[in-house]
Short mmCIF file of C-alpha atoms and ligand atoms in Angstrom, two decimals:
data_model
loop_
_atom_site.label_atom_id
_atom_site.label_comp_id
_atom_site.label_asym_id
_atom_site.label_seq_id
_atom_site.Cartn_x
_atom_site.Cartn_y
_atom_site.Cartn_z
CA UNK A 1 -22.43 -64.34 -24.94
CA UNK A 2 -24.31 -62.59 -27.62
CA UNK A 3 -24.29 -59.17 -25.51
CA UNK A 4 -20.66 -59.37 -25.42
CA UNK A 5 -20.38 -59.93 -28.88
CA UNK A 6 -22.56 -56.71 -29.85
CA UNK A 7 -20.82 -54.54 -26.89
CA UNK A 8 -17.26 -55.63 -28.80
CA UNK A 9 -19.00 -54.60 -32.28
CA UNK A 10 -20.37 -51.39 -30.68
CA UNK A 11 -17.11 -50.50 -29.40
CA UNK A 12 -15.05 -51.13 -32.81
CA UNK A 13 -17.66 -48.75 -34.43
CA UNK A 14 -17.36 -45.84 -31.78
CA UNK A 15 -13.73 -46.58 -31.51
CA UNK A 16 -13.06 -45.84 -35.35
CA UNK A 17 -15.30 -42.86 -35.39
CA UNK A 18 -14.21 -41.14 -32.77
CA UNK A 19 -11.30 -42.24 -32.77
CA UNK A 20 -8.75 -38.83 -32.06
CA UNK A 21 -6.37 -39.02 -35.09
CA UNK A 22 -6.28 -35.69 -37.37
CA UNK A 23 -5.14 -37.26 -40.50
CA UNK A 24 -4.77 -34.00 -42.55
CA UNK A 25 -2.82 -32.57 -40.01
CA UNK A 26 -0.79 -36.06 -40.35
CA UNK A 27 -0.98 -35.93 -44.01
CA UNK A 28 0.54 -32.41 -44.24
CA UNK A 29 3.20 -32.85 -41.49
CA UNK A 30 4.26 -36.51 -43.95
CA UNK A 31 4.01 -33.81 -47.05
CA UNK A 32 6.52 -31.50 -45.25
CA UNK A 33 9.20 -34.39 -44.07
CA UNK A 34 8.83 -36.19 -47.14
CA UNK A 35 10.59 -33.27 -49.32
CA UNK A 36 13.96 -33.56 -47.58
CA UNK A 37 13.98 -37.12 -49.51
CA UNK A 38 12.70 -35.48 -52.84
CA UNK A 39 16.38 -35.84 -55.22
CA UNK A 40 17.15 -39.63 -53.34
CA UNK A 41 16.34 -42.40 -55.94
CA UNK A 42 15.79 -42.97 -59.51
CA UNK A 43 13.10 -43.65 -61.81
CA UNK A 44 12.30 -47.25 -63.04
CA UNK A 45 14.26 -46.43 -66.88
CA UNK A 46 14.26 -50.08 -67.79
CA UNK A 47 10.74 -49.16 -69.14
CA UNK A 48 11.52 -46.35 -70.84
CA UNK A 49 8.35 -45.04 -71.33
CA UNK A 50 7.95 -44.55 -67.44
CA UNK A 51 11.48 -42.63 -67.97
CA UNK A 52 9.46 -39.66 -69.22
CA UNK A 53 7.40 -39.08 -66.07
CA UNK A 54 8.83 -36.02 -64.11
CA UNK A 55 11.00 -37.38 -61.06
CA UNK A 56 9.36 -34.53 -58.59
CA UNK A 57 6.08 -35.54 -57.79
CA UNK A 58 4.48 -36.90 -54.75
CA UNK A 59 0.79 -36.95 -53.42
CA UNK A 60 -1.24 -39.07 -50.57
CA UNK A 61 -4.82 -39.86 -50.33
CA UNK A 62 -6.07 -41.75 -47.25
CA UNK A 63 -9.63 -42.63 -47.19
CA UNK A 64 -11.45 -43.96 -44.03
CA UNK A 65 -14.08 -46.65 -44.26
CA UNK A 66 -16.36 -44.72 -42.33
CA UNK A 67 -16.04 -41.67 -44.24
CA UNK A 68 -13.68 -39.32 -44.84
CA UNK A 69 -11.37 -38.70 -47.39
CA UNK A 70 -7.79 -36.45 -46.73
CA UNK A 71 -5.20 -35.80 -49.33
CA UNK A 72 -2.01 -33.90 -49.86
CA UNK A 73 -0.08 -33.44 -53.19
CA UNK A 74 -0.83 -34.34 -56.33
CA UNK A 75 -3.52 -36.79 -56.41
CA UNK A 76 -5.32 -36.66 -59.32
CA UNK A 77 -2.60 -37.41 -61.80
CA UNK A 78 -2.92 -40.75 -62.92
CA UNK A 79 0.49 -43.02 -62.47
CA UNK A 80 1.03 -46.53 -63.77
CA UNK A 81 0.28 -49.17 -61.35
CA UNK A 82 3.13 -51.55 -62.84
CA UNK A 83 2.92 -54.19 -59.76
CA UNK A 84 0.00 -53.39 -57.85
CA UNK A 85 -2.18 -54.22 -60.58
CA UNK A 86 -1.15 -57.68 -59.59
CA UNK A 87 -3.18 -57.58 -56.21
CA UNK A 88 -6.14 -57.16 -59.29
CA UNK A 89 -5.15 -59.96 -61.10
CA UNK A 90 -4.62 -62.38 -58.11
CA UNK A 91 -8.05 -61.39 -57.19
CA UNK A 92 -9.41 -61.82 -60.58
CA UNK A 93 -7.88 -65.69 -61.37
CA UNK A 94 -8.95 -66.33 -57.47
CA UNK A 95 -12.39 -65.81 -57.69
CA UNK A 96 -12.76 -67.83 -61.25
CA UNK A 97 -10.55 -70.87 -59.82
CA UNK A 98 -10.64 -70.71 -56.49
CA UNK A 99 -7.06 -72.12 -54.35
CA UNK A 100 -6.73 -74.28 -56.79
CA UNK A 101 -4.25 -71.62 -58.36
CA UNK A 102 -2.11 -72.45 -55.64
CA UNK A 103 -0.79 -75.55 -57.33
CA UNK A 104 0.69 -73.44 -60.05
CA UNK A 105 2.57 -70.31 -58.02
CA UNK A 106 3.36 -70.24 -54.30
CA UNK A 107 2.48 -67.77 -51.33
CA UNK A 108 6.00 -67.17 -49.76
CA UNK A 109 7.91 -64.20 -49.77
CA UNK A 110 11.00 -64.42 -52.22
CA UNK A 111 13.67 -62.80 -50.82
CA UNK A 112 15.07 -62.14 -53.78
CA UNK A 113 14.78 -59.24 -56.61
CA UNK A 114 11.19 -59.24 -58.46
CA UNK A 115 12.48 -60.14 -61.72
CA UNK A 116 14.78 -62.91 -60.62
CA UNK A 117 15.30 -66.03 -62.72
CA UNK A 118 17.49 -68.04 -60.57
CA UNK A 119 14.74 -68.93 -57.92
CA UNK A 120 12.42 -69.91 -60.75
CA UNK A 121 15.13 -72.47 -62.15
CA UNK A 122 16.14 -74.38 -58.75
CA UNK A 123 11.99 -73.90 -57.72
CA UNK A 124 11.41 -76.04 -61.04
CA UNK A 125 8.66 -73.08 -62.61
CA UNK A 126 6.80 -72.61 -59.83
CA UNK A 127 7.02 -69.23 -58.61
CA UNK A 128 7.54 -67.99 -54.98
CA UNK A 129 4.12 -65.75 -54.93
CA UNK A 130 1.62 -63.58 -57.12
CA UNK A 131 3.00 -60.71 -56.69
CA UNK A 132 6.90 -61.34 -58.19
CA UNK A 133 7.11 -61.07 -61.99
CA UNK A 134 7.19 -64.91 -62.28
CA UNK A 135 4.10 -65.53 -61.03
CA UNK A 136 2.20 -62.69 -62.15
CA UNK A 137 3.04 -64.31 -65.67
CA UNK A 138 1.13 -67.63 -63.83
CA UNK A 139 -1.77 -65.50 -62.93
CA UNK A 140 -2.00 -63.93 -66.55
CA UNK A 141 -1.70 -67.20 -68.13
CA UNK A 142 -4.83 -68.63 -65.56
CA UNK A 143 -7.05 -65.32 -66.81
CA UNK A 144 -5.87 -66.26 -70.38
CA UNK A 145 -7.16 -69.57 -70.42
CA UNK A 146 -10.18 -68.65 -68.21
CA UNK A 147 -11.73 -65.66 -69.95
CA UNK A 148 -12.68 -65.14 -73.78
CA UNK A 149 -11.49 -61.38 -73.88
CA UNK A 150 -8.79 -61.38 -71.46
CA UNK A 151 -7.82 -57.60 -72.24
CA UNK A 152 -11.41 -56.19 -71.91
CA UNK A 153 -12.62 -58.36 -69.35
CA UNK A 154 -9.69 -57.42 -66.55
CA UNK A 155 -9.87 -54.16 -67.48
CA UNK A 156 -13.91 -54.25 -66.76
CA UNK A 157 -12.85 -55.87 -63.53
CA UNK A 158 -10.89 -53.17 -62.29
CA UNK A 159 -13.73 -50.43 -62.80
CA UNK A 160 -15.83 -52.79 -61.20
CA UNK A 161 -13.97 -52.88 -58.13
CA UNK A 162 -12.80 -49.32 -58.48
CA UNK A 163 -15.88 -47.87 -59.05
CA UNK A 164 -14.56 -46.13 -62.40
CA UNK A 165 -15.61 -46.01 -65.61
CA UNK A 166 -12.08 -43.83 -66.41
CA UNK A 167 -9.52 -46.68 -65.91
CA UNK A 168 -7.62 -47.33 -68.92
CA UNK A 169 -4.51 -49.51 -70.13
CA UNK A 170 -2.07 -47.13 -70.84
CA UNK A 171 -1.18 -48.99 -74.56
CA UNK A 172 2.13 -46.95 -74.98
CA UNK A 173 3.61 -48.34 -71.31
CA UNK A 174 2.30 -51.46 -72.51
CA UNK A 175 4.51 -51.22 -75.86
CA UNK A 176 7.35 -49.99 -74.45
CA UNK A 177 7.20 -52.63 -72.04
CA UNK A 178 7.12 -55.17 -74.76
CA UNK A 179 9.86 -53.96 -76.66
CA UNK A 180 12.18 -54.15 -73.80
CA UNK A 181 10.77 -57.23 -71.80
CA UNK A 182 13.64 -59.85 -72.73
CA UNK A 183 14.10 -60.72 -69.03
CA UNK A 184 10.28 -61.55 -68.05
CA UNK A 185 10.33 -63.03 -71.62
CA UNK A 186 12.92 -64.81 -69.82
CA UNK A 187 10.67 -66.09 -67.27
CA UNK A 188 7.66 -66.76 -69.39
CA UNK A 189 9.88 -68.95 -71.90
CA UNK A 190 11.03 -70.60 -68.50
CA UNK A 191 7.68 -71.31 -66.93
CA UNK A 192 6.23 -72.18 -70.19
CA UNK A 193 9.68 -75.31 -70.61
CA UNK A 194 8.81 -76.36 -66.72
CA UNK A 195 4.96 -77.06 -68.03
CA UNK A 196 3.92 -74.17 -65.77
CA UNK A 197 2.55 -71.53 -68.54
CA UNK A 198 -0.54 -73.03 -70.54
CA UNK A 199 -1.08 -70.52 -73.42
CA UNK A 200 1.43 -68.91 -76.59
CA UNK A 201 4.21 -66.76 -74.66
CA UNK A 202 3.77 -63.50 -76.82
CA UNK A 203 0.11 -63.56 -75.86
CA UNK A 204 0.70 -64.41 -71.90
CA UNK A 205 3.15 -61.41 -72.14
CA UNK A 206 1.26 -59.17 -73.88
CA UNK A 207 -1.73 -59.38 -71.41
CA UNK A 208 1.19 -59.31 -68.19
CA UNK A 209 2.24 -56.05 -69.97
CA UNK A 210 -1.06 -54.75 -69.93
CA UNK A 211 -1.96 -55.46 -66.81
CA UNK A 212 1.01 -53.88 -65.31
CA UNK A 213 0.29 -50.57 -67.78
CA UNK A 214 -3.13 -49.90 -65.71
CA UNK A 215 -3.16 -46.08 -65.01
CA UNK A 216 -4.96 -44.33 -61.32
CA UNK A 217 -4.35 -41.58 -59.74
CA UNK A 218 -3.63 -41.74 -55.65
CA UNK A 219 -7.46 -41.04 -55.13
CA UNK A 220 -8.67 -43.52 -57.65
CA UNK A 221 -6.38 -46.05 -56.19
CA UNK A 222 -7.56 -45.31 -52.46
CA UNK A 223 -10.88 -46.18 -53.46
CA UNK A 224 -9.86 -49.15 -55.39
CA UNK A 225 -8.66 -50.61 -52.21
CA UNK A 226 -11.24 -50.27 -50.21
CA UNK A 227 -12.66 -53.73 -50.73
CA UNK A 228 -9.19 -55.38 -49.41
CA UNK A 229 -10.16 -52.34 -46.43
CA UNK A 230 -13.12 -53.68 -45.71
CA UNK A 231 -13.30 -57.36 -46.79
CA UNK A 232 -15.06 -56.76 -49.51
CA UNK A 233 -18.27 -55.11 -47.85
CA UNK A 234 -18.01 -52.17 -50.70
CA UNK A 235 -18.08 -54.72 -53.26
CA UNK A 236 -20.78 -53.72 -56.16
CA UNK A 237 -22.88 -56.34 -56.64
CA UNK A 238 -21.43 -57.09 -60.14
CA UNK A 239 -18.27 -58.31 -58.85
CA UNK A 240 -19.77 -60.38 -55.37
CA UNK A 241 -18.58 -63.54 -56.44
CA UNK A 242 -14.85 -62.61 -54.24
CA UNK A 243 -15.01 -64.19 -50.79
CA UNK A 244 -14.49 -62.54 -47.71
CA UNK A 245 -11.97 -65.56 -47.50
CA UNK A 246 -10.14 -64.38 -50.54
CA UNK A 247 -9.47 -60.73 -49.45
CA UNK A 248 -8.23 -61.73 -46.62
CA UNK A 249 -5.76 -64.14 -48.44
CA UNK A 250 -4.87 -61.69 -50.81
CA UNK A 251 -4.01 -59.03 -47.81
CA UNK A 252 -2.26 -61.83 -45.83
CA UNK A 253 0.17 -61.99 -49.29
CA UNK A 254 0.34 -58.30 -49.57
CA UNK A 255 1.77 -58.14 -46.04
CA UNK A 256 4.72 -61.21 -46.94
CA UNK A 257 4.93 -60.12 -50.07
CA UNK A 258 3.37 -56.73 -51.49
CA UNK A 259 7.34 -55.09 -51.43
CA UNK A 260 9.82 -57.24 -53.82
CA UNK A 261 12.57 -58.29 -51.48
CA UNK A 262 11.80 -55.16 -49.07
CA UNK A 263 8.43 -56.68 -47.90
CA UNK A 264 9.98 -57.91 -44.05
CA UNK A 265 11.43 -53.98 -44.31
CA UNK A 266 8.12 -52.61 -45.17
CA UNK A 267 6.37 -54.79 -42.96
CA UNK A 268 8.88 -53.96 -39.86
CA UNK A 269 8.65 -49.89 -40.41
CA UNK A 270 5.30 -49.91 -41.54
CA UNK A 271 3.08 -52.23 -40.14
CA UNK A 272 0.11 -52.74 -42.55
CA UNK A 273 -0.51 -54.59 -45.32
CA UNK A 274 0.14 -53.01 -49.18
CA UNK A 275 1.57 -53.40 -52.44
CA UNK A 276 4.00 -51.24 -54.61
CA UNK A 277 4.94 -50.87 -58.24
CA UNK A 278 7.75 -49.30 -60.44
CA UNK A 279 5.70 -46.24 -61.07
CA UNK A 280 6.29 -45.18 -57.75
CA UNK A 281 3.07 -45.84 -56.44
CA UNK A 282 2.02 -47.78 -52.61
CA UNK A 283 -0.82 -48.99 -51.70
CA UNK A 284 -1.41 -50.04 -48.09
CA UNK A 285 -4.45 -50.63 -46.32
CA UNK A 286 -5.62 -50.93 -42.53
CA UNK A 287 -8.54 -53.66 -41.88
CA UNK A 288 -11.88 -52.31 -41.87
CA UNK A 289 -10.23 -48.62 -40.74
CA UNK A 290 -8.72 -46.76 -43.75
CA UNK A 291 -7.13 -47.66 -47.72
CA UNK A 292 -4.10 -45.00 -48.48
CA UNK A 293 -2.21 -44.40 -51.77
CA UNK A 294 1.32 -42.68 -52.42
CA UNK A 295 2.98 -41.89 -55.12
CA UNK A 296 6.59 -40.91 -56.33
CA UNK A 297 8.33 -41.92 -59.01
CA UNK A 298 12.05 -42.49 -57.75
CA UNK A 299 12.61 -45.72 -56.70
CA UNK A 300 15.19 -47.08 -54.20
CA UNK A 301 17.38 -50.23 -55.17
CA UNK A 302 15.07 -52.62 -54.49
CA UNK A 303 12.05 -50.89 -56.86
CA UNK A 304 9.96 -49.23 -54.52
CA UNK A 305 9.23 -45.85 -53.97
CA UNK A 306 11.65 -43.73 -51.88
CA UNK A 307 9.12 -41.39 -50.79
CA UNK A 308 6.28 -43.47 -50.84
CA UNK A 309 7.87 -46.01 -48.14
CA UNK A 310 8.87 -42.85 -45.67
CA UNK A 311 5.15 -41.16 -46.04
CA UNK A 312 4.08 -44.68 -44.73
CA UNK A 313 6.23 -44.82 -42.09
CA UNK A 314 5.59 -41.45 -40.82
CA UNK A 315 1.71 -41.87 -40.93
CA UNK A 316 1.81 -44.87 -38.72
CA UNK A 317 4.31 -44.27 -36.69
CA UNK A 318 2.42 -40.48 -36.24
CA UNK A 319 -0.67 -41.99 -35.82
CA UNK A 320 0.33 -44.35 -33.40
CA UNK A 321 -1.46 -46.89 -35.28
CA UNK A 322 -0.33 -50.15 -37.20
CA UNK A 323 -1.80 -53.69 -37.62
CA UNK A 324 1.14 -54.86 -34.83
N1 LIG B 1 5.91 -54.46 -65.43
C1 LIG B 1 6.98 -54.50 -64.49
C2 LIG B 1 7.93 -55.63 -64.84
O1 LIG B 1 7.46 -56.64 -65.24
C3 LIG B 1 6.42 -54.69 -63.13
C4 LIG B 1 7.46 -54.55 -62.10
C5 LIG B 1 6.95 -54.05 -60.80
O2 LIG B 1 6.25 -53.06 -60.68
O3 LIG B 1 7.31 -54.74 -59.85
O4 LIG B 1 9.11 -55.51 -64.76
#
């Protein structure tokens, strides 16, 4: 029993590392057929600080767990995260309070648009997942009550798991966010009338704004991932106290949920587990094999990248290799 335990383990190991896939070649090829997609979509204005980044830009990193790091594009130009800081977040209230989050927001896709109030109202305030805007208010509102500098101490937690002292909020997103927010104001004034949001709205929001303002580049955010990669096994020993249980929770919601009302889409043409944001960025990753970040900054009409979504498609379907 035990031999055929270690022959499987010895054959995942030699499988991934010799495994034959060229993924710069891939990379570059995806760079190539990307382009012909470069004018379709718009940027997220509705922020209108994010307005000012320019429209033509698009980069890839993919790094493998057992070394190896490709790129293409531009990948060292930091982007805001907007919704994939929320996979942070999640992972931050889970490993303070455990499941017992689950009582306050759900972990089923939505179907509907991320901002969406209507759900929320026939739902009575508890929100469909982490990951819509809803219940990434929930989440902030759990790390409000939980820590004592809510700001510093997420922020700390990202370059924790990131590995990176150079992760910032970006304060002017953050503003401009808050100036315009009335519709996840919306929400929080919602949540907060259903008995579902703890702490003062303005404060709630202003840490939800913050969190979505985080800035990395494609190759920081690669990196970041790797712990959902590889369950964790990267973690630095500050930051130990997330279960190999929890990634895999969190990954099981990025694949149902990481893509607004597009996640079944994503999920169907894709195949792997991620998470996008308004900034045009995507985040997918493949179980203990590789992390990979794109970004672009036009967004289709259901927020997520246009490019982003067909550089994913084209590097599984190239490589021939998906989750499914
Ligand atoms: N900060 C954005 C909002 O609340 C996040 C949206 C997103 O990336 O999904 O509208």
């Amino acid at each position: 029993m035990k031999l055929f335990f270690l022959a499987e383990e010895l054959s995942f190991i030699l499988g991934s590392k010799f495994e034959n896939v060229d993924y710069q070649k891939i990379l570059t090829e995806v760079f190539e057929e990307v382009q012909s997609f470069k004018e379709q979509g718009k940027i997220a204005n509705y922020i209108p600080e994010l307005a000012k980044v320019n429209p033509e830009q698009f980069g890839m990193t993919l790094n493998l767990m057992n070394g190896g790091d490709y790129s293409v594009g531009i990948v060292d130009e930091k982007f805001s995260l907007q919704s994939i800081s929320k996979v942070f977040s999640l992972t931050l209230a889970l490993s303070i309070k455990g499941e017992s989050i689950l009582k306050r927001v759900g972990v089923e896709p939505s179907g509907d648009p991320f901002n969406s109030l209507i759900q929320l109202e026939y739902e009575n305030g508890i929100p469909r997942n982490p990951f819509i805007n809803a219940g990434a208010i929930v989440i902030a509102d759990i790390l409000y009550s939980e820590l004592d500098n809510p700001k510093i101490e997420f922020i700390e937690f990202i370059r924790k798991i990131a590995d990176n002292k150079n992760i910032h909020y970006n304060e002017k997103v953050a503003h401009s966010e808050y100036e315009t927010g009335s519709r996840n104001a919306s929400l929080a004034y919602f949540l907060k009338s259903a008995g579902n949001l703890q702490n003062d709205v303005a404060k709630v929001l202003d840490l939800y704004f913050h969190i979505c303002s985080v800035e990395m580049s494609c190759d920081e955010l690669a990196k970041a991932f790797h712990i959902y990669a590889n369950h964790g096994v990267s973690l630095p020993v500050t930051a130990q106290n997330i279960e190999k249980s929890q990634i895999k929770r969190i990954n099981a919601i990025m694949q149902t949920c990481g893509f607004y009302d597009e996640s079944g889409q994503f999920s169907f043409l894709v195949g792997l587990p991620g998470k996008s944001g308004v900034g045009g960025g995507i985040v997918a990753i493949y179980p203990n094999k590789y992390s990979v970040a794109a970004w672009s900054p036009r967004l289709n009409d259901k927020g997520n990248s246009v490019m982003g979504m067909k550089a994913l498609e084209l590097l599984t379907s190239k490589s021939g290799l998906s989750i499914f």
